[in-house]
Coordinates of N, CA and C in Angstrom, one line a residue:
Chain A
G291 N 10.3 16.6 -14.7 CA 9.8 17.7 -14.6 C 8.1 17.2 -13.9
E292 N 7.6 18.3 -13.6 CA 5.7 18.2 -12.7 C 4.8 18.7 -14.3
D293 N 4.1 18.2 -14.6 CA 3.8 18.0 -16.0 C 2.5 17.4 -16.4
V294 N 1.5 17.9 -16.6 CA -0.1 17.5 -16.4 C -0.5 17.8 -17.7
E295 N -1.0 17.0 -19.0 CA -1.6 17.4 -19.9 C -3.4 16.7 -20.2
Q296 N -3.8 17.4 -20.6 CA -4.8 17.1 -21.4 C -5.7 18.0 -22.3
S297 N -6.6 17.7 -23.5 CA -7.2 17.9 -24.3 C -7.8 18.7 -24.2
L298 N -8.4 19.9 -24.8 CA -9.1 21.2 -24.4 C -10.4 21.3 -25.0
F299 N -10.8 20.3 -26.0 CA -12.0 20.0 -26.2 C -12.6 18.7 -26.4
L300 N -13.9 19.1 -25.8 CA -14.5 17.8 -26.4 C -15.9 17.8 -26.2
S301 N -16.8 17.7 -27.2 CA -18.1 17.8 -27.6 C -19.2 16.8 -27.6
V302 N -20.2 16.6 -26.3 CA -21.0 14.7 -27.1 C -22.6 15.5 -27.3
R303 N -22.8 14.4 -26.7 CA -24.6 14.9 -27.4 C -24.7 14.3 -26.3
E304 N -26.1 15.1 -25.3 CA -26.7 15.2 -24.1 C -27.2 12.8 -24.0
G305 N -27.5 12.7 -23.0 CA -27.3 10.9 -22.7 C -26.1 10.5 -23.3
D306 N -25.1 10.2 -24.5 CA -23.8 10.3 -24.4 C -22.9 10.0 -23.5
S307 N -22.2 8.7 -23.3 CA -20.5 8.6 -22.5 C -19.8 9.7 -22.5
S308 N -19.0 10.9 -22.3 CA -18.1 11.3 -22.4 C -16.4 10.9 -21.3
V309 N -15.6 11.1 -21.5 CA -14.4 10.3 -21.7 C -13.3 11.4 -22.0
I310 N -12.9 12.0 -20.5 CA -11.3 13.3 -20.5 C -10.8 11.8 -20.2
N311 N -9.5 12.6 -21.0 CA -8.3 12.3 -21.0 C -7.1 12.9 -20.1
C312 N -6.5 12.2 -19.3 CA -5.0 13.4 -19.1 C -3.6 12.4 -18.7
T313 N -2.5 12.9 -19.3 CA -1.1 11.9 -18.6 C -0.6 13.2 -17.7
Y314 N 0.3 12.3 -17.1 CA 1.0 13.2 -16.0 C 2.1 12.5 -16.2
T315 N 3.6 13.3 -15.8 CA 4.8 13.1 -16.1 C 5.7 13.0 -14.6
D316 N 4.8 12.9 -13.2 CA 5.4 12.4 -11.8 C 5.2 11.5 -11.3
S317 N 6.0 10.0 -11.5 CA 5.9 9.1 -11.6 C 5.4 8.6 -10.1
S318 N 6.5 9.8 -9.1 CA 5.6 9.6 -7.2 C 4.2 10.4 -7.3
S319 N 3.8 10.5 -7.9 CA 2.1 11.8 -7.2 C 1.6 10.0 -6.7
T320 N 1.4 10.4 -5.9 CA 0.5 10.2 -4.5 C -1.5 9.8 -5.1
Y321 N -2.2 11.1 -5.3 CA -3.3 10.9 -5.6 C -3.3 11.3 -7.3
L322 N -4.6 11.4 -7.7 CA -4.2 11.7 -8.6 C -5.9 12.5 -8.5
Y323 N -6.4 13.6 -8.9 CA -7.9 14.5 -8.8 C -8.4 14.7 -10.3
W324 N -9.2 14.8 -10.0 CA -10.8 15.7 -11.5 C -11.4 16.5 -10.4
Y325 N -11.9 18.4 -10.9 CA -12.3 19.4 -10.6 C -13.1 19.5 -11.6
K326 N -13.5 19.9 -11.4 CA -14.7 20.4 -11.8 C -15.2 22.0 -12.1
Q327 N -15.3 23.0 -13.0 CA -15.3 24.6 -12.6 C -16.3 25.0 -14.3
E328 N -17.7 25.6 -12.9 CA -18.1 26.0 -14.2 C -18.0 27.8 -14.1
P329 N -18.8 28.6 -15.5 CA -18.5 29.4 -15.4 C -18.9 30.5 -14.4
G330 N -17.3 31.7 -13.9 CA -17.4 32.1 -12.9 C -17.6 32.0 -11.5
A331 N -17.3 30.7 -11.6 CA -16.9 29.7 -10.7 C -15.7 29.3 -10.0
G332 N -15.8 28.9 -8.7 CA -14.2 28.0 -8.0 C -14.5 26.8 -7.9
L333 N -13.5 25.7 -8.0 CA -13.4 24.7 -8.6 C -14.0 23.8 -7.7
Q334 N -14.5 22.9 -7.8 CA -15.6 21.6 -7.2 C -14.8 20.3 -8.0
L335 N -14.5 19.8 -6.3 CA -13.9 18.5 -6.4 C -14.8 17.5 -6.7
L336 N -14.4 16.8 -7.8 CA -15.6 15.8 -8.1 C -14.9 14.5 -7.8
T337 N -13.8 14.1 -7.5 CA -13.1 12.7 -7.6 C -11.8 12.6 -7.3
Y338 N -11.4 11.5 -6.8 CA -9.9 11.3 -6.5 C -9.7 10.0 -6.2
I339 N -8.4 9.9 -7.1 CA -7.9 8.7 -7.2 C -7.1 8.0 -6.4
F340 N -6.2 7.4 -5.4 CA -5.3 7.0 -4.9 C -3.7 6.0 -6.0
S341 N -3.1 5.8 -6.0 CA -2.1 5.4 -6.8 C -2.0 4.6 -7.1
N342 N -2.0 3.8 -5.9 CA -2.5 2.0 -6.1 C -3.5 1.6 -6.3
M343 N -4.3 2.3 -6.6 CA -5.4 2.2 -7.8 C -5.8 2.3 -8.9
D344 N -6.6 1.3 -9.8 CA -6.4 1.2 -11.5 C -8.4 2.2 -11.8
M345 N -9.2 2.0 -10.5 CA -10.7 1.8 -11.1 C -11.2 3.0 -9.6
K346 N -11.9 3.9 -10.1 CA -12.9 4.6 -9.0 C -14.9 4.6 -9.3
Q347 N -15.2 3.8 -9.0 CA -17.0 4.9 -9.7 C -17.4 5.4 -8.2
D348 N -18.0 6.5 -8.7 CA -19.0 7.2 -8.2 C -20.1 7.8 -8.8
Q349 N -21.3 6.7 -8.5 CA -22.6 7.4 -9.5 C -22.3 6.9 -10.8
R350 N -22.3 8.0 -12.1 CA -22.0 8.5 -13.2 C -21.2 8.9 -13.1
L351 N -19.8 8.5 -12.5 CA -18.5 9.3 -13.0 C -17.5 7.6 -12.8
T352 N -16.6 7.6 -13.0 CA -15.5 6.5 -13.4 C -14.4 7.4 -13.9
V353 N -13.8 7.3 -12.6 CA -12.4 6.9 -12.7 C -11.4 6.0 -12.9
L354 N -10.4 5.7 -14.2 CA -9.5 4.9 -14.3 C -8.1 5.4 -14.5
L355 N -7.2 4.8 -14.0 CA -5.5 5.1 -14.1 C -5.3 3.9 -14.1
N356 N -4.2 4.3 -15.7 CA -2.9 3.6 -16.1 C -2.2 3.8 -15.6
K357 N -1.5 3.3 -14.5 CA -0.3 3.6 -14.2 C 1.0 3.7 -14.7
K358 N 1.3 2.5 -15.7 CA 2.3 1.9 -15.7 C 2.4 3.5 -17.3
D359 N 1.5 3.8 -17.7 CA 1.4 5.1 -18.6 C 1.1 6.4 -18.7
K360 N 0.8 6.3 -16.5 CA 0.8 7.2 -16.4 C -0.5 8.5 -17.1
H361 N -1.0 7.4 -17.9 CA -2.7 8.1 -18.0 C -3.3 8.2 -17.1
L362 N -4.7 8.9 -17.0 CA -5.8 9.2 -16.1 C -7.1 9.4 -16.9
S363 N -7.9 9.3 -16.7 CA -9.2 9.8 -17.6 C -10.4 9.3 -16.8
L364 N -11.7 10.6 -17.2 CA -12.8 10.8 -16.2 C -14.0 10.4 -17.5
R365 N -14.7 9.2 -17.0 CA -15.7 8.9 -17.8 C -17.2 9.4 -17.0
I366 N -18.0 10.0 -17.4 CA -19.5 10.8 -17.1 C -20.6 9.7 -17.7
A367 N -21.2 9.3 -16.9 CA -22.3 8.2 -18.1 C -23.3 9.0 -18.4
D368 N -24.4 8.6 -19.2 CA -25.4 9.5 -19.6 C -25.6 11.4 -18.9
T369 N -23.8 11.9 -20.2 CA -24.0 13.2 -19.6 C -25.2 14.0 -19.8
Q370 N -25.6 14.9 -19.2 CA -26.3 16.3 -19.4 C -25.9 17.3 -19.8
T371 N -26.8 18.0 -19.9 CA -26.3 19.2 -20.2 C -26.0 20.6 -18.9
G372 N -26.2 20.3 -18.1 CA -25.5 20.8 -16.5 C -24.1 20.5 -16.4
D373 N -23.3 19.0 -17.1 CA -22.6 19.0 -16.9 C -21.0 19.3 -17.9
S374 N -22.2 20.5 -19.0 CA -21.0 21.4 -19.2 C -20.4 22.4 -18.8
A375 N -19.4 22.8 -18.3 CA -17.8 23.0 -17.7 C -17.0 23.0 -18.1
I376 N -16.1 23.3 -17.2 CA -14.1 23.3 -17.8 C -14.1 21.8 -16.6
Y377 N -13.1 20.8 -16.8 CA -12.6 19.6 -16.1 C -11.0 19.0 -16.4
F378 N -10.9 19.9 -15.1 CA -9.7 20.3 -14.8 C -8.6 18.9 -14.4
C379 N -8.3 18.6 -14.3 CA -7.2 16.6 -13.8 C -6.3 17.6 -13.1
A380 N -5.9 16.9 -12.1 CA -4.3 17.0 -10.9 C -3.5 16.3 -10.5
E381 N -2.8 16.2 -9.9 CA -1.9 15.2 -10.0 C -1.3 16.2 -8.5
R382 N -0.5 15.2 -7.7 CA -1.0 15.5 -6.2 C 1.4 15.7 -5.4
V383 N 1.7 15.9 -5.8 CA 2.9 15.7 -5.8 C 4.1 16.4 -4.0
G384 N 5.4 15.8 -4.7 CA 5.7 16.4 -3.8 C 5.9 15.4 -2.5
S385 N 6.8 16.3 -1.2 CA 6.8 14.6 0.1 C 5.5 14.8 0.8
S386 N 5.7 14.2 1.4 CA 4.2 13.9 2.4 C 4.1 15.0 2.8
N387 N 5.2 15.4 3.5 CA 4.9 17.2 4.2 C 3.9 18.3 2.5
T388 N 3.7 18.2 1.8 CA 3.8 19.1 0.5 C 2.4 18.5 -0.5
G389 N 0.9 19.7 -0.4 CA 0.4 18.5 -0.6 C -0.2 19.3 -2.3
K390 N 0.8 19.9 -3.0 CA 0.9 21.4 -4.1 C 0.1 19.9 -4.8
L391 N -1.3 20.6 -5.4 CA -1.4 20.3 -6.8 C -0.9 20.7 -7.8
I392 N -0.7 20.0 -9.1 CA -0.4 20.4 -10.9 C -1.3 20.3 -11.3
F393 N -1.9 21.4 -12.1 CA -3.4 20.9 -13.0 C -2.8 21.1 -14.4
G394 N -3.7 20.1 -14.8 CA -4.0 20.4 -16.3 C -4.1 21.3 -16.9
Q395 N -4.7 22.1 -18.4 CA -5.3 23.2 -19.0 C -6.6 23.6 -18.4
G396 N -7.2 22.7 -18.4 CA -8.8 21.9 -18.5 C -9.5 21.9 -20.0
T397 N -10.2 20.7 -19.8 CA -11.1 20.0 -21.2 C -12.5 20.8 -21.0
T398 N -12.5 21.6 -22.0 CA -13.5 22.0 -22.1 C -15.3 20.9 -22.5
L399 N -16.2 20.9 -21.5 CA -16.8 19.9 -22.2 C -18.2 20.5 -21.9
Q400 N -18.6 20.5 -24.2 CA -20.0 21.1 -24.4 C -20.7 19.6 -25.1
V401 N -21.9 19.6 -24.0 CA -23.2 18.9 -23.7 C -23.5 19.8 -25.0
K402 N -24.6 18.8 -26.4 CA -25.6 19.4 -26.8 C -26.8 18.8 -26.9
P403 N -27.5 19.2 -26.8 CA -29.5 18.4 -26.0 C -29.8 18.5 -27.0
Chain B
G287 N -21.9 22.5 5.8 CA -21.2 23.0 6.2 C -20.6 24.2 5.7
A288 N -19.7 24.9 6.4 CA -19.4 26.5 5.4 C -17.8 25.8 4.9
G289 N -18.4 26.7 3.2 CA -17.2 26.2 3.0 C -15.6 27.5 2.9
V290 N -15.2 27.2 2.4 CA -13.8 27.8 2.0 C -14.1 29.6 1.8
S291 N -13.7 30.7 2.5 CA -14.3 32.2 1.6 C -13.6 32.2 1.9
Q292 N -13.9 33.6 0.4 CA -13.0 34.9 0.2 C -12.8 35.8 0.3
S293 N -12.2 36.7 0.7 CA -12.3 38.4 -0.1 C -11.3 38.7 -0.2
P294 N -11.6 40.4 -1.2 CA -13.1 40.4 -1.9 C -13.0 39.6 -3.0
S295 N -14.5 39.7 -3.3 CA -14.8 38.3 -4.3 C -14.3 39.4 -5.4
N296 N -14.2 40.7 -5.8 CA -13.7 41.4 -6.6 C -13.0 42.3 -7.0
K297 N -11.4 42.7 -6.8 CA -10.1 43.7 -6.6 C -9.6 44.4 -7.7
V298 N -10.0 45.5 -8.0 CA -10.0 46.4 -9.3 C -8.7 47.9 -8.8
T299 N -7.1 47.5 -8.9 CA -6.2 48.1 -7.8 C -5.5 49.7 -9.3
E300 N -4.7 50.2 -8.7 CA -3.8 50.4 -9.7 C -2.6 50.4 -9.7
K301 N -1.9 50.0 -10.8 CA -0.4 49.6 -11.6 C 0.4 50.4 -10.4
G302 N 1.5 49.5 -9.6 CA 2.3 49.7 -8.4 C 1.5 49.6 -6.9
K303 N 0.1 50.2 -6.6 CA -0.5 50.2 -5.6 C -0.5 48.3 -5.3
D304 N 0.1 48.0 -3.6 CA -0.1 47.0 -2.9 C -1.5 46.6 -2.5
V305 N -2.2 45.2 -2.5 CA -3.0 44.9 -2.7 C -3.3 43.6 -1.3
E306 N -4.4 43.3 -0.8 CA -3.6 42.5 0.9 C -5.7 41.2 0.3
L307 N -5.4 39.6 0.1 CA -6.2 39.1 -0.6 C -6.4 38.4 0.6
R308 N -7.7 38.0 1.3 CA -8.2 37.2 2.6 C -8.9 35.7 2.3
C309 N -8.4 34.5 2.7 CA -9.1 33.2 2.8 C -10.0 32.5 4.2
D310 N -10.8 32.2 4.6 CA -11.3 31.8 5.8 C -11.0 30.4 5.0
P311 N -10.5 29.4 5.5 CA -10.6 28.2 5.3 C -11.9 27.5 6.5
I312 N -12.3 26.8 5.1 CA -13.0 25.1 6.3 C -12.6 24.8 8.2
S313 N -13.4 25.4 8.5 CA -12.4 25.1 9.9 C -12.5 23.5 10.4
G314 N -11.1 24.0 10.9 CA -10.7 22.1 11.5 C -9.6 21.7 9.9
H315 N -9.7 22.5 9.0 CA -8.6 22.0 8.4 C -7.2 22.4 8.4
T316 N -6.3 21.6 8.8 CA -5.5 22.0 9.4 C -4.1 22.8 7.6
A317 N -4.8 22.6 6.7 CA -3.3 23.4 5.0 C -3.9 23.6 4.8
L318 N -3.4 24.6 4.2 CA -4.0 25.8 3.0 C -3.2 26.6 2.1
Y319 N -4.1 26.6 0.5 CA -3.0 26.5 -0.3 C -3.6 27.8 -0.9
W320 N -2.6 28.0 -1.8 CA -2.9 29.5 -2.5 C -2.5 29.1 -4.1
Y321 N -3.3 29.2 -4.8 CA -3.3 29.2 -6.5 C -3.7 30.8 -7.0
R322 N -3.0 30.7 -8.6 CA -3.6 32.2 -8.8 C -4.2 31.1 -10.7
Q323 N -5.1 31.3 -11.1 CA -5.9 31.0 -12.5 C -5.7 32.2 -13.3
S324 N -4.6 31.9 -14.4 CA -4.8 33.1 -15.6 C -5.1 32.5 -16.9
L325 N -5.3 33.8 -17.7 CA -5.8 33.0 -19.3 C -4.3 31.9 -20.0
G326 N -3.1 33.1 -18.9 CA -2.3 33.2 -19.9 C -1.2 31.3 -19.3
Q327 N -1.7 31.2 -18.1 CA -0.6 30.9 -17.3 C -1.3 29.1 -16.7
G328 N -3.0 29.6 -16.8 CA -3.8 28.4 -16.6 C -3.7 28.2 -14.8
L329 N -3.7 27.5 -14.3 CA -4.0 27.1 -12.9 C -2.8 26.5 -12.4
E330 N -1.9 28.0 -11.1 CA -0.7 27.8 -10.7 C -0.4 28.0 -9.1
F331 N -0.1 27.2 -8.4 CA 0.5 26.4 -7.1 C 1.0 27.8 -6.7
L332 N 1.1 28.9 -5.5 CA 1.3 30.1 -5.2 C 2.0 29.6 -3.6
I333 N 1.3 29.2 -2.8 CA 2.3 29.1 -1.4 C 1.5 27.6 -0.5
Y334 N 1.7 27.3 0.1 CA 0.9 26.0 1.4 C 1.8 26.4 2.1
F335 N 0.9 26.5 3.4 CA 1.1 26.2 4.8 C 0.1 24.9 5.3
Q336 N 1.0 24.1 6.1 CA 0.7 22.7 6.2 C 0.7 22.8 8.0
G337 N -0.3 23.2 9.4 CA -0.2 23.1 10.6 C 0.9 24.3 11.3
N338 N 2.3 24.5 12.0 CA 2.9 25.2 12.7 C 4.5 25.3 11.7
S339 N 4.0 24.0 10.4 CA 5.6 23.9 9.8 C 6.3 25.4 8.8
A340 N 6.9 25.7 8.5 CA 7.6 26.3 7.8 C 6.9 26.3 5.9
P341 N 6.1 27.1 5.3 CA 5.1 27.2 4.4 C 6.2 26.9 3.8
D342 N 5.3 26.3 2.2 CA 6.7 25.5 1.0 C 6.0 27.0 0.3
K343 N 6.4 27.7 -0.1 CA 7.0 29.1 -1.2 C 7.2 29.0 -2.5
S344 N 7.6 27.8 -3.0 CA 8.3 26.9 -4.1 C 7.3 28.4 -4.7
G345 N 5.9 28.3 -5.0 CA 5.3 28.7 -6.8 C 5.3 30.5 -6.5
L346 N 5.4 31.3 -5.8 CA 5.2 32.5 -4.8 C 6.3 32.9 -6.6
P347 N 5.8 33.9 -7.2 CA 6.2 34.2 -8.2 C 7.3 35.0 -8.6
S348 N 7.2 35.7 -7.8 CA 8.4 37.0 -7.1 C 8.7 37.4 -5.5
D349 N 9.5 38.4 -5.4 CA 9.3 39.1 -4.0 C 7.9 40.2 -3.4
R350 N 7.4 40.1 -4.3 CA 6.3 41.3 -4.6 C 5.4 40.4 -4.2
F351 N 5.7 39.1 -4.2 CA 4.3 38.1 -2.8 C 4.5 37.9 -1.8
S352 N 3.6 37.6 -0.9 CA 4.2 37.2 0.3 C 2.9 36.7 1.2
A353 N 3.0 36.0 1.2 CA 1.5 35.4 2.7 C 1.8 34.4 3.9
E354 N 0.9 35.5 4.6 CA 1.2 34.9 6.3 C -0.7 34.3 6.7
R355 N -0.2 32.8 7.8 CA -1.5 32.4 8.6 C -1.7 32.8 9.3
T356 N -1.9 32.9 10.1 CA -2.8 33.8 11.5 C -2.9 32.7 12.0
G357 N -3.1 32.1 13.3 CA -3.5 31.4 14.3 C -4.4 30.1 13.8
G358 N -3.3 29.2 12.4 CA -3.4 28.1 12.1 C -5.0 28.9 11.0
S359 N -5.7 29.8 10.8 CA -6.8 29.5 10.6 C -6.6 30.8 9.2
V360 N -6.9 31.8 9.2 CA -7.2 32.6 8.0 C -5.6 33.3 7.3
S361 N -5.8 33.3 6.4 CA -4.3 33.7 5.3 C -5.3 34.8 4.8
T362 N -3.7 35.5 4.3 CA -3.4 37.0 3.7 C -2.5 36.8 2.8
L363 N -2.9 36.7 1.6 CA -1.8 36.9 0.7 C -1.6 38.4 -0.3
T364 N -0.3 39.1 0.3 CA -0.3 40.1 -0.1 C 0.6 40.5 -1.5
I365 N 0.4 40.8 -2.2 CA 1.0 41.7 -3.4 C 1.2 43.0 -3.6
Q366 N 3.1 43.6 -3.7 CA 3.1 44.6 -3.2 C 4.0 45.5 -4.6
R367 N 3.4 46.7 -5.1 CA 3.7 47.6 -6.5 C 3.6 46.6 -7.1
T368 N 1.4 46.3 -7.4 CA 1.1 45.2 -8.3 C 1.1 45.4 -9.7
Q369 N 1.6 44.9 -10.6 CA 1.5 44.7 -12.2 C 0.5 44.0 -13.3
Q370 N 0.9 44.7 -14.1 CA -0.8 44.2 -14.8 C -0.6 42.6 -15.1
E371 N 0.7 42.2 -15.5 CA 0.8 40.4 -15.0 C 0.2 39.5 -14.1
D372 N 0.0 41.1 -12.6 CA -0.6 40.6 -11.2 C -2.4 39.8 -11.6
S373 N -3.0 40.5 -12.5 CA -4.1 40.3 -13.2 C -4.5 38.8 -13.0
A374 N -5.7 38.7 -12.4 CA -5.6 37.0 -12.3 C -7.2 36.3 -11.6
V375 N -7.4 35.2 -11.6 CA -8.7 34.8 -10.4 C -7.4 34.0 -9.5
Y376 N -7.5 34.7 -8.2 CA -6.6 34.0 -6.5 C -7.2 32.9 -5.5
L377 N -6.8 32.0 -6.2 CA -7.7 30.7 -5.2 C -7.1 29.9 -3.9
C378 N -7.9 30.4 -3.2 CA -7.5 29.2 -1.5 C -8.4 28.2 -2.0
A379 N -6.7 27.1 -1.5 CA -8.2 26.0 -0.7 C -7.3 25.2 0.7
S380 N -8.5 24.9 0.7 CA -8.2 24.5 2.2 C -7.8 22.4 2.4
S381 N -7.4 21.8 3.2 CA -7.9 20.3 2.9 C -7.2 20.0 4.4
I382 N -7.9 18.6 4.2 CA -7.4 17.6 5.6 C -8.1 16.4 4.7
R383 N -6.4 16.0 5.1 CA -5.9 14.4 4.1 C -5.8 14.8 3.3
Y384 N -6.3 14.4 2.3 CA -6.1 14.2 0.4 C -6.9 15.3 -0.1
E385 N -8.3 15.7 0.5 CA -9.0 16.2 -0.3 C -8.8 18.0 -0.2
Q386 N -9.1 18.7 -1.1 CA -8.3 19.8 -1.1 C -9.9 20.2 -1.9
Y387 N -10.3 21.9 -1.2 CA -11.5 21.6 -1.3 C -11.0 23.6 -1.6
F388 N -11.8 24.2 -2.6 CA -11.2 25.8 -2.5 C -12.3 26.6 -2.7
G389 N -12.0 28.4 -2.6 CA -13.1 28.9 -2.3 C -13.4 29.4 -3.8
P390 N -14.7 30.4 -4.1 CA -14.9 31.3 -5.0 C -14.2 32.2 -5.9
G391 N -12.6 32.6 -5.2 CA -11.7 33.2 -6.0 C -11.4 34.8 -5.8
T392 N -11.1 35.2 -6.1 CA -10.7 36.8 -5.9 C -9.9 36.7 -7.1
R393 N -10.7 37.6 -8.3 CA -10.4 38.2 -9.8 C -9.9 39.4 -9.0
L394 N -8.4 39.7 -9.5 CA -7.7 40.8 -9.6 C -7.7 41.3 -11.0
T395 N -8.0 42.4 -10.9 CA -7.2 43.4 -11.9 C -6.6 44.8 -11.7
V396 N -5.2 44.5 -12.5 CA -4.8 45.9 -12.1 C -4.7 46.6 -13.5
T397 N -4.8 47.8 -13.3 CA -5.3 49.1 -14.2 C -4.5 49.3 -14.4

């Protein structure tokens, strides 16, 4: 079946690195995503990685993918108070004609000044 | 450019009434998705439209839910005979290739 798991809460100090972890079950996933949701707002696409890659870096964000263990992580360098939000991991599943996303429960990131 | 827009932003309705939620995707995006976000169930896929293909309705929770997409652009999600468990934020997304962009959502409250 399709399932995505995340830890629910992470607290870090401003300036530290944050690492948010995610595991998924569908080995046919083609793309994996990270979205950010601030209070009262919609989902903002942060980054995504294709399943044949093991790392992607985009400014302060680093995504690591371990396909063997079906483990995905998002590292935020030099975390700022503006990074406080809920972070959702998602996998894209289905046939090439179906691009639905299966989301994890979301990890609340609290950044303390 | 303009992102995905949804209307209304908030909707309060009485149990048993029908509601229509609207989504305007990003111009040129061929795929359109509806998701639901609620405290108990998290983020759930509802339905997906891709071009002229038959929609993937596998996530619709009951036959009270339906959606259409007119002219390959605007989509309407209709919930008939609303129930309290339908209260949630309904999110629309559109995509071209692999990036899905979400709208701000419609918060539905059924009283």
